[in-house]
Tab-separated table of C-alpha atoms in Angstrom:
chain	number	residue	atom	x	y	z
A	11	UNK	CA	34.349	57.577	24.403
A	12	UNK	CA	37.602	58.985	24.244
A	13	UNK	CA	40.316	56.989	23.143
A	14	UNK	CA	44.562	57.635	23.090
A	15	UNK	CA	47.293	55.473	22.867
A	16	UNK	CA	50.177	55.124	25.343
A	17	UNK	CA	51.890	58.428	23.450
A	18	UNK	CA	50.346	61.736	23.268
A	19	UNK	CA	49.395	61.286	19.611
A	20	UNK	CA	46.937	58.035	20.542
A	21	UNK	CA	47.262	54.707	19.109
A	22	UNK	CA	45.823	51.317	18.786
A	23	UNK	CA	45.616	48.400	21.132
A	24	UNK	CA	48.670	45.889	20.708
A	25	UNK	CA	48.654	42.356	21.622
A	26	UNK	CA	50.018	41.089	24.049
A	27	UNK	CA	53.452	39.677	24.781
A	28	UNK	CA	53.997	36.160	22.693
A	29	UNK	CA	51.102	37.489	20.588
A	30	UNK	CA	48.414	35.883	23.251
A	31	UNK	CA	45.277	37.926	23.301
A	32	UNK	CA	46.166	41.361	25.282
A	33	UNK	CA	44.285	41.495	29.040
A	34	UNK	CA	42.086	45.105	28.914
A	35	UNK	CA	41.779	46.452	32.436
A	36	UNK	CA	39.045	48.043	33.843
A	37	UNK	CA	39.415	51.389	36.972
A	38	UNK	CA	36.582	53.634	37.822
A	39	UNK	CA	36.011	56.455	39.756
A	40	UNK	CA	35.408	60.100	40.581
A	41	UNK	CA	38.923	61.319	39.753
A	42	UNK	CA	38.157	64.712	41.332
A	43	UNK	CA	41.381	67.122	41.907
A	44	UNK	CA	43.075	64.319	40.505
A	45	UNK	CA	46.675	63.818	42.110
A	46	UNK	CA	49.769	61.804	41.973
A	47	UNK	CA	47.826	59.376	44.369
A	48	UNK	CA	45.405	58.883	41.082
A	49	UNK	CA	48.184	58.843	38.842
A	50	UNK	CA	49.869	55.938	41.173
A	51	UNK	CA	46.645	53.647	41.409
A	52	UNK	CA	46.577	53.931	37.038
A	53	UNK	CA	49.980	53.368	37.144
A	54	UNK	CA	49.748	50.004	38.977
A	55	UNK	CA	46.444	48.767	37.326
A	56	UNK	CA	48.273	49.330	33.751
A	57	UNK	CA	50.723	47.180	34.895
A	58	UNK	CA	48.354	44.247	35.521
A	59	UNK	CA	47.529	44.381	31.732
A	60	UNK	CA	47.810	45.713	28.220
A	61	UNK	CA	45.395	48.065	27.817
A	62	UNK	CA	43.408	50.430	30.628
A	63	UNK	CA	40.190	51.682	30.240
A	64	UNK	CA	39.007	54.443	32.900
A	65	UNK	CA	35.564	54.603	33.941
A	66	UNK	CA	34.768	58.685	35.007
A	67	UNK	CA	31.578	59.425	37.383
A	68	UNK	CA	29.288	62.346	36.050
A	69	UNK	CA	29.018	65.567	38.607
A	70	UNK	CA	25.451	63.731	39.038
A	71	UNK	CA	26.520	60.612	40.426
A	72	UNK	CA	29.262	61.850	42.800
A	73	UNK	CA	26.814	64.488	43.976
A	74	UNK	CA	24.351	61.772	44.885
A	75	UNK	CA	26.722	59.528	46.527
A	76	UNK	CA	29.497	61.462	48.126
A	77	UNK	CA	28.765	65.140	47.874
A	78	UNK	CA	29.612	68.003	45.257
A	79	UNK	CA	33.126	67.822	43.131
A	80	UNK	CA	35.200	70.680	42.805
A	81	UNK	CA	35.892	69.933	38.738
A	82	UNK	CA	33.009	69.647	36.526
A	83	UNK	CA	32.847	65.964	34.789
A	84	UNK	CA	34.525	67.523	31.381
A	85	UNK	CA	37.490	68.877	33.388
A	86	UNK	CA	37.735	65.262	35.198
A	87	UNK	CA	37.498	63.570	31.428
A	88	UNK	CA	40.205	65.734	30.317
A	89	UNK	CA	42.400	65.424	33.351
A	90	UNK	CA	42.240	61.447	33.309
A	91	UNK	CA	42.811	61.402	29.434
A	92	UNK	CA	46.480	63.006	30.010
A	93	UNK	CA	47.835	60.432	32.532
A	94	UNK	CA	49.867	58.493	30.056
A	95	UNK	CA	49.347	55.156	31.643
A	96	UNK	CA	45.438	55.467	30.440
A	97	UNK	CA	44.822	54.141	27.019
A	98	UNK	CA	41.088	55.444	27.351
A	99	UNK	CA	38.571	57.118	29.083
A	100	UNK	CA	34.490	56.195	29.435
A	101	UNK	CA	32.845	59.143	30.097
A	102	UNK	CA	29.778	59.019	32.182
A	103	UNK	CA	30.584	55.664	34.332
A	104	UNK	CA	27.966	54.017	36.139
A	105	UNK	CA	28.708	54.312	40.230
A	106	UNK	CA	28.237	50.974	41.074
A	107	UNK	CA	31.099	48.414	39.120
A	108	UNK	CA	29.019	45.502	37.717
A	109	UNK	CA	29.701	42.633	35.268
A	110	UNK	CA	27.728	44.129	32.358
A	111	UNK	CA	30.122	47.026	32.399
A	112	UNK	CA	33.050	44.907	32.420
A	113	UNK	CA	31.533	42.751	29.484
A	114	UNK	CA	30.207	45.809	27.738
A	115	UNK	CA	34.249	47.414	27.494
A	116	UNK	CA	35.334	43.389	27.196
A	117	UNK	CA	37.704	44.060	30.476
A	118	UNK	CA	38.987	41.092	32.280
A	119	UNK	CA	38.619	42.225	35.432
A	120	UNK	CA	38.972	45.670	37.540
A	121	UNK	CA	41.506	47.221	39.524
A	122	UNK	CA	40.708	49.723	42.631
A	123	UNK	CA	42.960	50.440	45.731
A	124	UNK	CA	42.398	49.395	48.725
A	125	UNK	CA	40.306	51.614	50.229
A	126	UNK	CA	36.753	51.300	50.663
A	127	UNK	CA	33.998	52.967	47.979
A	128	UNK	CA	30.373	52.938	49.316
A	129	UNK	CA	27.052	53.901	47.523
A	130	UNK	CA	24.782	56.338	49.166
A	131	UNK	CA	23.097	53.743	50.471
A	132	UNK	CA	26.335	52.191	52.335
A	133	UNK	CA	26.969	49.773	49.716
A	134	UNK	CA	30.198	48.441	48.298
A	135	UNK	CA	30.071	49.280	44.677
A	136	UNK	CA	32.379	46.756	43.747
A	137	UNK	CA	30.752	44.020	45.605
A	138	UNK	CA	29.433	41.886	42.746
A	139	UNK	CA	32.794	42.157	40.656
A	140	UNK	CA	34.697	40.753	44.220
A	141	UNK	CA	31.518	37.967	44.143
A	142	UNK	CA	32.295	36.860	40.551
A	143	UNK	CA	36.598	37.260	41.343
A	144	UNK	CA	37.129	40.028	38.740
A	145	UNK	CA	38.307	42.260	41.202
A	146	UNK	CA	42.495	43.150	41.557
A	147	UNK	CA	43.220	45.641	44.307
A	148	UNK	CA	46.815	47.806	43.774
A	149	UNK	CA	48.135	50.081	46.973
A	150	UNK	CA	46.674	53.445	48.161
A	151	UNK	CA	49.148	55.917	47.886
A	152	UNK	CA	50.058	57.013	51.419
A	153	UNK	CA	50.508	60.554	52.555
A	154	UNK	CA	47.800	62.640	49.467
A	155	UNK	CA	44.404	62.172	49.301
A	156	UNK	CA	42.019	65.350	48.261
A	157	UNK	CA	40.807	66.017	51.914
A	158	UNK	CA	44.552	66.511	52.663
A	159	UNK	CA	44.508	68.975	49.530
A	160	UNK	CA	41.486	70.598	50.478
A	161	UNK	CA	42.719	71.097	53.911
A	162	UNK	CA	45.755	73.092	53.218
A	163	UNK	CA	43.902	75.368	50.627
A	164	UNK	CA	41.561	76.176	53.745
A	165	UNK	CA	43.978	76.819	56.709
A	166	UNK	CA	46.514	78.708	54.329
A	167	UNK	CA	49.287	77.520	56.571
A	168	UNK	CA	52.751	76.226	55.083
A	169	UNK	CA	53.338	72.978	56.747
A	170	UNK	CA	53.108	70.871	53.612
A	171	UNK	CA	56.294	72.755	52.480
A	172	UNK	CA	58.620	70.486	54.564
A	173	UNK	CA	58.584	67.300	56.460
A	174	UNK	CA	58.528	69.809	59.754
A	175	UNK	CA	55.848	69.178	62.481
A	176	UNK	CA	52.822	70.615	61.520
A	177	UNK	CA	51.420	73.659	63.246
A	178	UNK	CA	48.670	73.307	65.609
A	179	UNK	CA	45.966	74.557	63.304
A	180	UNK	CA	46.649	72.064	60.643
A	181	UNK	CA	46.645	69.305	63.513
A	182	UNK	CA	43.103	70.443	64.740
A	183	UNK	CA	42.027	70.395	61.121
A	184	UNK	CA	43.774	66.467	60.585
A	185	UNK	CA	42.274	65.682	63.844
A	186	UNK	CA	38.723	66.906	63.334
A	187	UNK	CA	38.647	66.635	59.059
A	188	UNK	CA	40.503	63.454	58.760
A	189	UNK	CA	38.978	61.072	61.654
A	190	UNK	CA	35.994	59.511	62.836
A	191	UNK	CA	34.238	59.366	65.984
A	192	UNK	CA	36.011	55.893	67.172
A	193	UNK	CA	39.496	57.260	65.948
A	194	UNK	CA	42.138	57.990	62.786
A	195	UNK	CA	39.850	57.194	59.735
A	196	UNK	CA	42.592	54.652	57.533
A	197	UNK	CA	41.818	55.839	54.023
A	198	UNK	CA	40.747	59.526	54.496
A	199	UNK	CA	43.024	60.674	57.123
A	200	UNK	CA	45.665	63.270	56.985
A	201	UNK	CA	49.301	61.882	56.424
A	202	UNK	CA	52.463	63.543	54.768
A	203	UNK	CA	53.963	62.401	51.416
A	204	UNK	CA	57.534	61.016	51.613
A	205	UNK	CA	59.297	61.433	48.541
A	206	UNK	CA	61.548	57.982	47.603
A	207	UNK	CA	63.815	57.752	44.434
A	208	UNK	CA	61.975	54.428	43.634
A	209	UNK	CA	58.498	56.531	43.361
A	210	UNK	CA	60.330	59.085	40.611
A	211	UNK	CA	61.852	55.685	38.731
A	212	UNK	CA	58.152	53.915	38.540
A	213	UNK	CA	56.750	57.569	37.230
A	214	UNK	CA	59.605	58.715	34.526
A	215	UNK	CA	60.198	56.904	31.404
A	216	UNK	CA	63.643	57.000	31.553
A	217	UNK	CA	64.127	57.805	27.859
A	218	UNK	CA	67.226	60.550	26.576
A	219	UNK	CA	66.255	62.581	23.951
A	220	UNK	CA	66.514	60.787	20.275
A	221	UNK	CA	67.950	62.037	17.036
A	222	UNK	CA	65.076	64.050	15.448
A	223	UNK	CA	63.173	65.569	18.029
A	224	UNK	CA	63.097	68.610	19.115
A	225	UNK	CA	63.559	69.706	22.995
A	226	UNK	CA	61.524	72.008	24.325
A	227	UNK	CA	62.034	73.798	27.838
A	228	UNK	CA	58.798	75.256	29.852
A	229	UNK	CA	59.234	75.632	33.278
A	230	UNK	CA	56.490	76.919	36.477
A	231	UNK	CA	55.173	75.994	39.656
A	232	UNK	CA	52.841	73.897	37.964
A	233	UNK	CA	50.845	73.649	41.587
A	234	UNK	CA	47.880	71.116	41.989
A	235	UNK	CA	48.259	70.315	37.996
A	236	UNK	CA	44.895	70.824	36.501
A	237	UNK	CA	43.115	71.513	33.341
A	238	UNK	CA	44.772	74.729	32.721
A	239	UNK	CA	48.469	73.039	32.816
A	240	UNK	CA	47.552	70.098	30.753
A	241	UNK	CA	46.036	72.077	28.014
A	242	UNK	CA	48.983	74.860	27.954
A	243	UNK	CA	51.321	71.398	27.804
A	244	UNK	CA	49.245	69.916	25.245
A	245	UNK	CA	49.283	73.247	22.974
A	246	UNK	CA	53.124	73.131	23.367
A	247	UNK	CA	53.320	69.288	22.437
A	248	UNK	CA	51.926	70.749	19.192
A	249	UNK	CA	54.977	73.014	18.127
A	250	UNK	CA	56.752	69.807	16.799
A	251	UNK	CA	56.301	66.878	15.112
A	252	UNK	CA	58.603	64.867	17.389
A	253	UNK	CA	58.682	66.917	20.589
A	254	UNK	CA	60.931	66.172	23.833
A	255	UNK	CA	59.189	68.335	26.852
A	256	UNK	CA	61.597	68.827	29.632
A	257	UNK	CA	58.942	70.909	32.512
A	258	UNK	CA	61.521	72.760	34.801
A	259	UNK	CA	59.804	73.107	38.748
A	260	UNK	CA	60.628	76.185	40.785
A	261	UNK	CA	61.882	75.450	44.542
A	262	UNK	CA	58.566	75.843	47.326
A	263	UNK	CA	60.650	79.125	48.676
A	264	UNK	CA	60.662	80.168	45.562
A	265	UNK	CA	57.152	79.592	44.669
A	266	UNK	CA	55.925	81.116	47.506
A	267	UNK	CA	57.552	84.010	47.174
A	268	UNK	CA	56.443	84.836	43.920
A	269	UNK	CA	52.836	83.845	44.788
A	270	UNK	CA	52.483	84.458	48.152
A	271	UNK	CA	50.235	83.197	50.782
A	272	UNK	CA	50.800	78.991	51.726
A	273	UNK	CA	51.246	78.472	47.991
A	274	UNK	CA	52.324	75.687	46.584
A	275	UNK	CA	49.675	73.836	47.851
A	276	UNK	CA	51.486	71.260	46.813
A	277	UNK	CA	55.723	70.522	47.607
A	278	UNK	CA	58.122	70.264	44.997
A	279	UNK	CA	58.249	66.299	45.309
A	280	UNK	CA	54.454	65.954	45.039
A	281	UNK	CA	54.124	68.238	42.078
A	282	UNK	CA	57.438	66.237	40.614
A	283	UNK	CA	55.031	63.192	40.207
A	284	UNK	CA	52.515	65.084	39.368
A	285	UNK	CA	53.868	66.362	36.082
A	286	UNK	CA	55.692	63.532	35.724
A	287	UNK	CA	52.473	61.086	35.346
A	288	UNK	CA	51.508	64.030	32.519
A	289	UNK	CA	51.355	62.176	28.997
A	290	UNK	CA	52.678	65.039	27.417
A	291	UNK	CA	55.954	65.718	29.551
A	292	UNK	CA	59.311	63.707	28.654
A	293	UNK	CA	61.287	64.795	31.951
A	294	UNK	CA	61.214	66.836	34.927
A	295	UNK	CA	63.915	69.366	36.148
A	296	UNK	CA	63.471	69.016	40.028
A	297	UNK	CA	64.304	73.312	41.439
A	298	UNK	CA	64.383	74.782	38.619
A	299	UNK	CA	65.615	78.043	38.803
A	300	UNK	CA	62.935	80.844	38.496
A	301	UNK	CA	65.178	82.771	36.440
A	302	UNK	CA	66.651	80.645	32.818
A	303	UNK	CA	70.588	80.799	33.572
A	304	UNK	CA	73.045	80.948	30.814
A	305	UNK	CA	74.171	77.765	32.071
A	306	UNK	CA	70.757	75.660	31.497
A	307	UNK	CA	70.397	77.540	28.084
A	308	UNK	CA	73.418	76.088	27.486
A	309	UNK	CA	71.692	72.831	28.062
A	310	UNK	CA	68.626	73.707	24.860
A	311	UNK	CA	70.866	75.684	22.677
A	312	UNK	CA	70.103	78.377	24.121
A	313	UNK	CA	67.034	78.901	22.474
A	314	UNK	CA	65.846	82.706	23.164
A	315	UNK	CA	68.984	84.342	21.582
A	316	UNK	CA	68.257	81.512	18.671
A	317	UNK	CA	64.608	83.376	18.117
A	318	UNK	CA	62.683	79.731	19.057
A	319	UNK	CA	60.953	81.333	22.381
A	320	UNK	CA	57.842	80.962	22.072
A	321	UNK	CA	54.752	82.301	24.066
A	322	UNK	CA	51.834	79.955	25.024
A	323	UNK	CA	48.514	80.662	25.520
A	324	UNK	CA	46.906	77.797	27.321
A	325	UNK	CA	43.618	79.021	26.014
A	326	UNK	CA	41.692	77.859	29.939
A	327	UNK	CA	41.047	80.299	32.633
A	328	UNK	CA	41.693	77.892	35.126
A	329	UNK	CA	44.581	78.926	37.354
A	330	UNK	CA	45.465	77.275	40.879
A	331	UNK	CA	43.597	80.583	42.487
A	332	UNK	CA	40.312	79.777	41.200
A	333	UNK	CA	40.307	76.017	41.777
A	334	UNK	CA	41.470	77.346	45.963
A	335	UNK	CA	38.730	80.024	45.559
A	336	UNK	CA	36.097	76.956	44.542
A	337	UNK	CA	36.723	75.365	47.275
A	338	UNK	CA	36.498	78.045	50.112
A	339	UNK	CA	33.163	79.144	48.319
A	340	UNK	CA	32.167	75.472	49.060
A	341	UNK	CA	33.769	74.629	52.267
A	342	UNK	CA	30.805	74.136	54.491
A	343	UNK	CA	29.262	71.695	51.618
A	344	UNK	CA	33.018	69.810	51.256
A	345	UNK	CA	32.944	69.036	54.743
A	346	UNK	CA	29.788	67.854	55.066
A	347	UNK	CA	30.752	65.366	52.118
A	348	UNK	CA	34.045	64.141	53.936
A	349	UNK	CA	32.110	63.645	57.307
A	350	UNK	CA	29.475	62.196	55.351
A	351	UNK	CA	32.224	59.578	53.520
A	352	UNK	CA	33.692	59.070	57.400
A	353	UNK	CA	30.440	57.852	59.165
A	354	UNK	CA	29.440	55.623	55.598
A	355	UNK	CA	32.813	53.869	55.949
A	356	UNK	CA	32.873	53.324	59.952
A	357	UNK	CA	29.046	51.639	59.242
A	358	UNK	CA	30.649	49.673	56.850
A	359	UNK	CA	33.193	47.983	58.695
A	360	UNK	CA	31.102	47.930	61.786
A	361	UNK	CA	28.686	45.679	59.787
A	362	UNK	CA	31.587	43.832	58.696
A	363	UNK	CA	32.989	43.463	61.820
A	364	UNK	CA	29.470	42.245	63.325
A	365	UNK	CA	29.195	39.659	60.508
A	366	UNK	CA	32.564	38.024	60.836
A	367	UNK	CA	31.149	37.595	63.934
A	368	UNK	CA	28.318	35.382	63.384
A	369	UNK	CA	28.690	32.025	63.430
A	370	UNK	CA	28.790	30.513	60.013
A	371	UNK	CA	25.428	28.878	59.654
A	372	UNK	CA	24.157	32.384	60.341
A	373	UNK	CA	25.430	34.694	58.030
A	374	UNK	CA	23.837	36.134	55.241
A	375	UNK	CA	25.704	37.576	53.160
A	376	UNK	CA	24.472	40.652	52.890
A	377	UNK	CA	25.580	43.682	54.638
């Protein structure tokens, strides 16, 4: 079990408000190439409660059920722990949600959007949770998901870099990847990410800088945020005892012009919230420029001429290039998992659909 507080440095549980016992929350779930779409759904279950607990799948699991992740099950641990609306993480969740596990964590009740989550076996795995009304549902995040993600790391086309119509290939692939037979699949179809100013409010913390700590500047592309970002941010965290992290993001242009190919995979507004939801980081500079200016040294004291630059080594080998390169060694094996997921959730609601039907001296309750 690994436990931190709402801060980077951990902390306990604290009552809650009027000193009535504080309500624990329960979320579960694969968190693979976790995302601002992740982030969002921890966000909102947080604020149902006083303290979140978040249930991770082994590799095991997820291969039995849905098909191979792209992160190993210590990478997803790690990933989840740094989303600073997660007081702690279970490693090793079961698949299926029951009330033991609930009990077991002493969780009130659980919280998972509204999207459906089948066993291998075309189960809902929250269905006895929903039966006993421990069960909260918070809103999907439109416009991400990770077949979106995995899409644009296998076309290596640039439409996600602007709100322009997307090119023909990347409509075949939304057409073909994220629909099912009858037509547009609801939670796994392809959709683009509009960026509001109330999304950037619920993410940032709003807080200046306070006498004593110490500001500290790192700045990057910072492109589908993974292991390798968190624990570079986490190392820098480290240089002070009270430290303010301000993460400058470069422009998409000029992003892709240092890296080349469709890269970012993801745009500047959905990497914004991505760092954003990071425990670690205080505040985001949105196009930052590649090169530090004299005028936003100005803004840290200018801190190479003061001899306080300092050099991180994040210490992982993971870099956005390997994580792409995982998945194009894969890609036969991830679409067979998303097709897979498609034609589990169309059974679903068909049996759904067929049940509602029944008269109500007929039904059985079982799907």
């Amino acid at each position: 079990m690994i436990r931190n507080g709402r801060g980077a440095a951990g902390g306990a549980e604290q009552p809650g408000l009027g000193g009535r016992r504080a309500v624990r929350v329960w979320c579960d779930g694969c968190y693979d190439m976790v995302h601002y779409g992740h982030s969002n759904q921890l966000r909102q279950a947080r604020a149902m409660g006083d303290y979140l607990i978040v249930g991770v799948h082994t590799d095991e699991e997820i291969a039995k059920h849905k098909g191979p992740p792209v992160f190993t099950q210590e990478e997803r641990y790690k990933m989840v722990q740094a989303i600073k609306w997660v007081d702690e993480v279970v490693p090793a969740a079961p698949y299926v949600t029951t009330l033991e596990t609930l009990d077991k964590y002493n969780c009130d009740f659980c919280v998972h959007g509204n999207d459906i989550t089948l066993t291998v076996d075309g189960r809902d795995t929250y269905e006895e949770v929903k039966q006993a009304g421990r069960y909260r549902e918070c809103k999907r995040t439109q416009g991400v998901s990770t077949t979106d993600l995995v899409g644009r790391m296998l076309l290596v086309t640039k439409a996600h870099h602007s709100s322009q119509e997307m090119s023909s290939e990347y409509r075949e692939y939304a057409d073909s990847f994220g629909k099912c037979p009858g037509g547009r699949n609801p939670w796994t179809g392809v959709s683009q990410f509009l960026q509001t100013s109330q999304k950037i409010i619920q993410f940032a913390s709003g807080k200046e800088p306070q006498p004593g700590e110490t500001v500290i500047y790192v700045a990057g592309a910072f492109d589908l945020f993974h292991i390798g970002h968190v624990d570079f941010l986490e190392k820098v965290h480290r240089l002070a005892e009270r430290p303010y992290i301000i993460a400058g993001l470069h422009f998409d242009q000029e992003v892709n012009h240092y890296k080349g190919k469709n890269y970012p995979i993801m745009n500047l507004h959905e990497r914004t919230l991505s760092v954003l939801a990071c425990r670690y980081v205080s505040e985001v500079v949105i196009g930052a420029p590649y090169a530090v200016t004299a005028e936003l040294l100005s803004h840290f004291k200018e801190p190479k001429r003061r001899g306080i630059f300092h050099q991180i080594d994040s210490g992982s080998n993971l870099t956005t290039d390997l994580i792409v390169q995982r998945i194009i060694t894969n890609r036969l094996e991830y679409e067979a998992r998303n097709q897979k997921k498609e034609a589990k959730e169309l059974a679903f609601l068909e049996a759904a659909r067929r049940q509602a039907a029944q008269p109500l001296g007929e039904r059985d309750g079982d799907f």
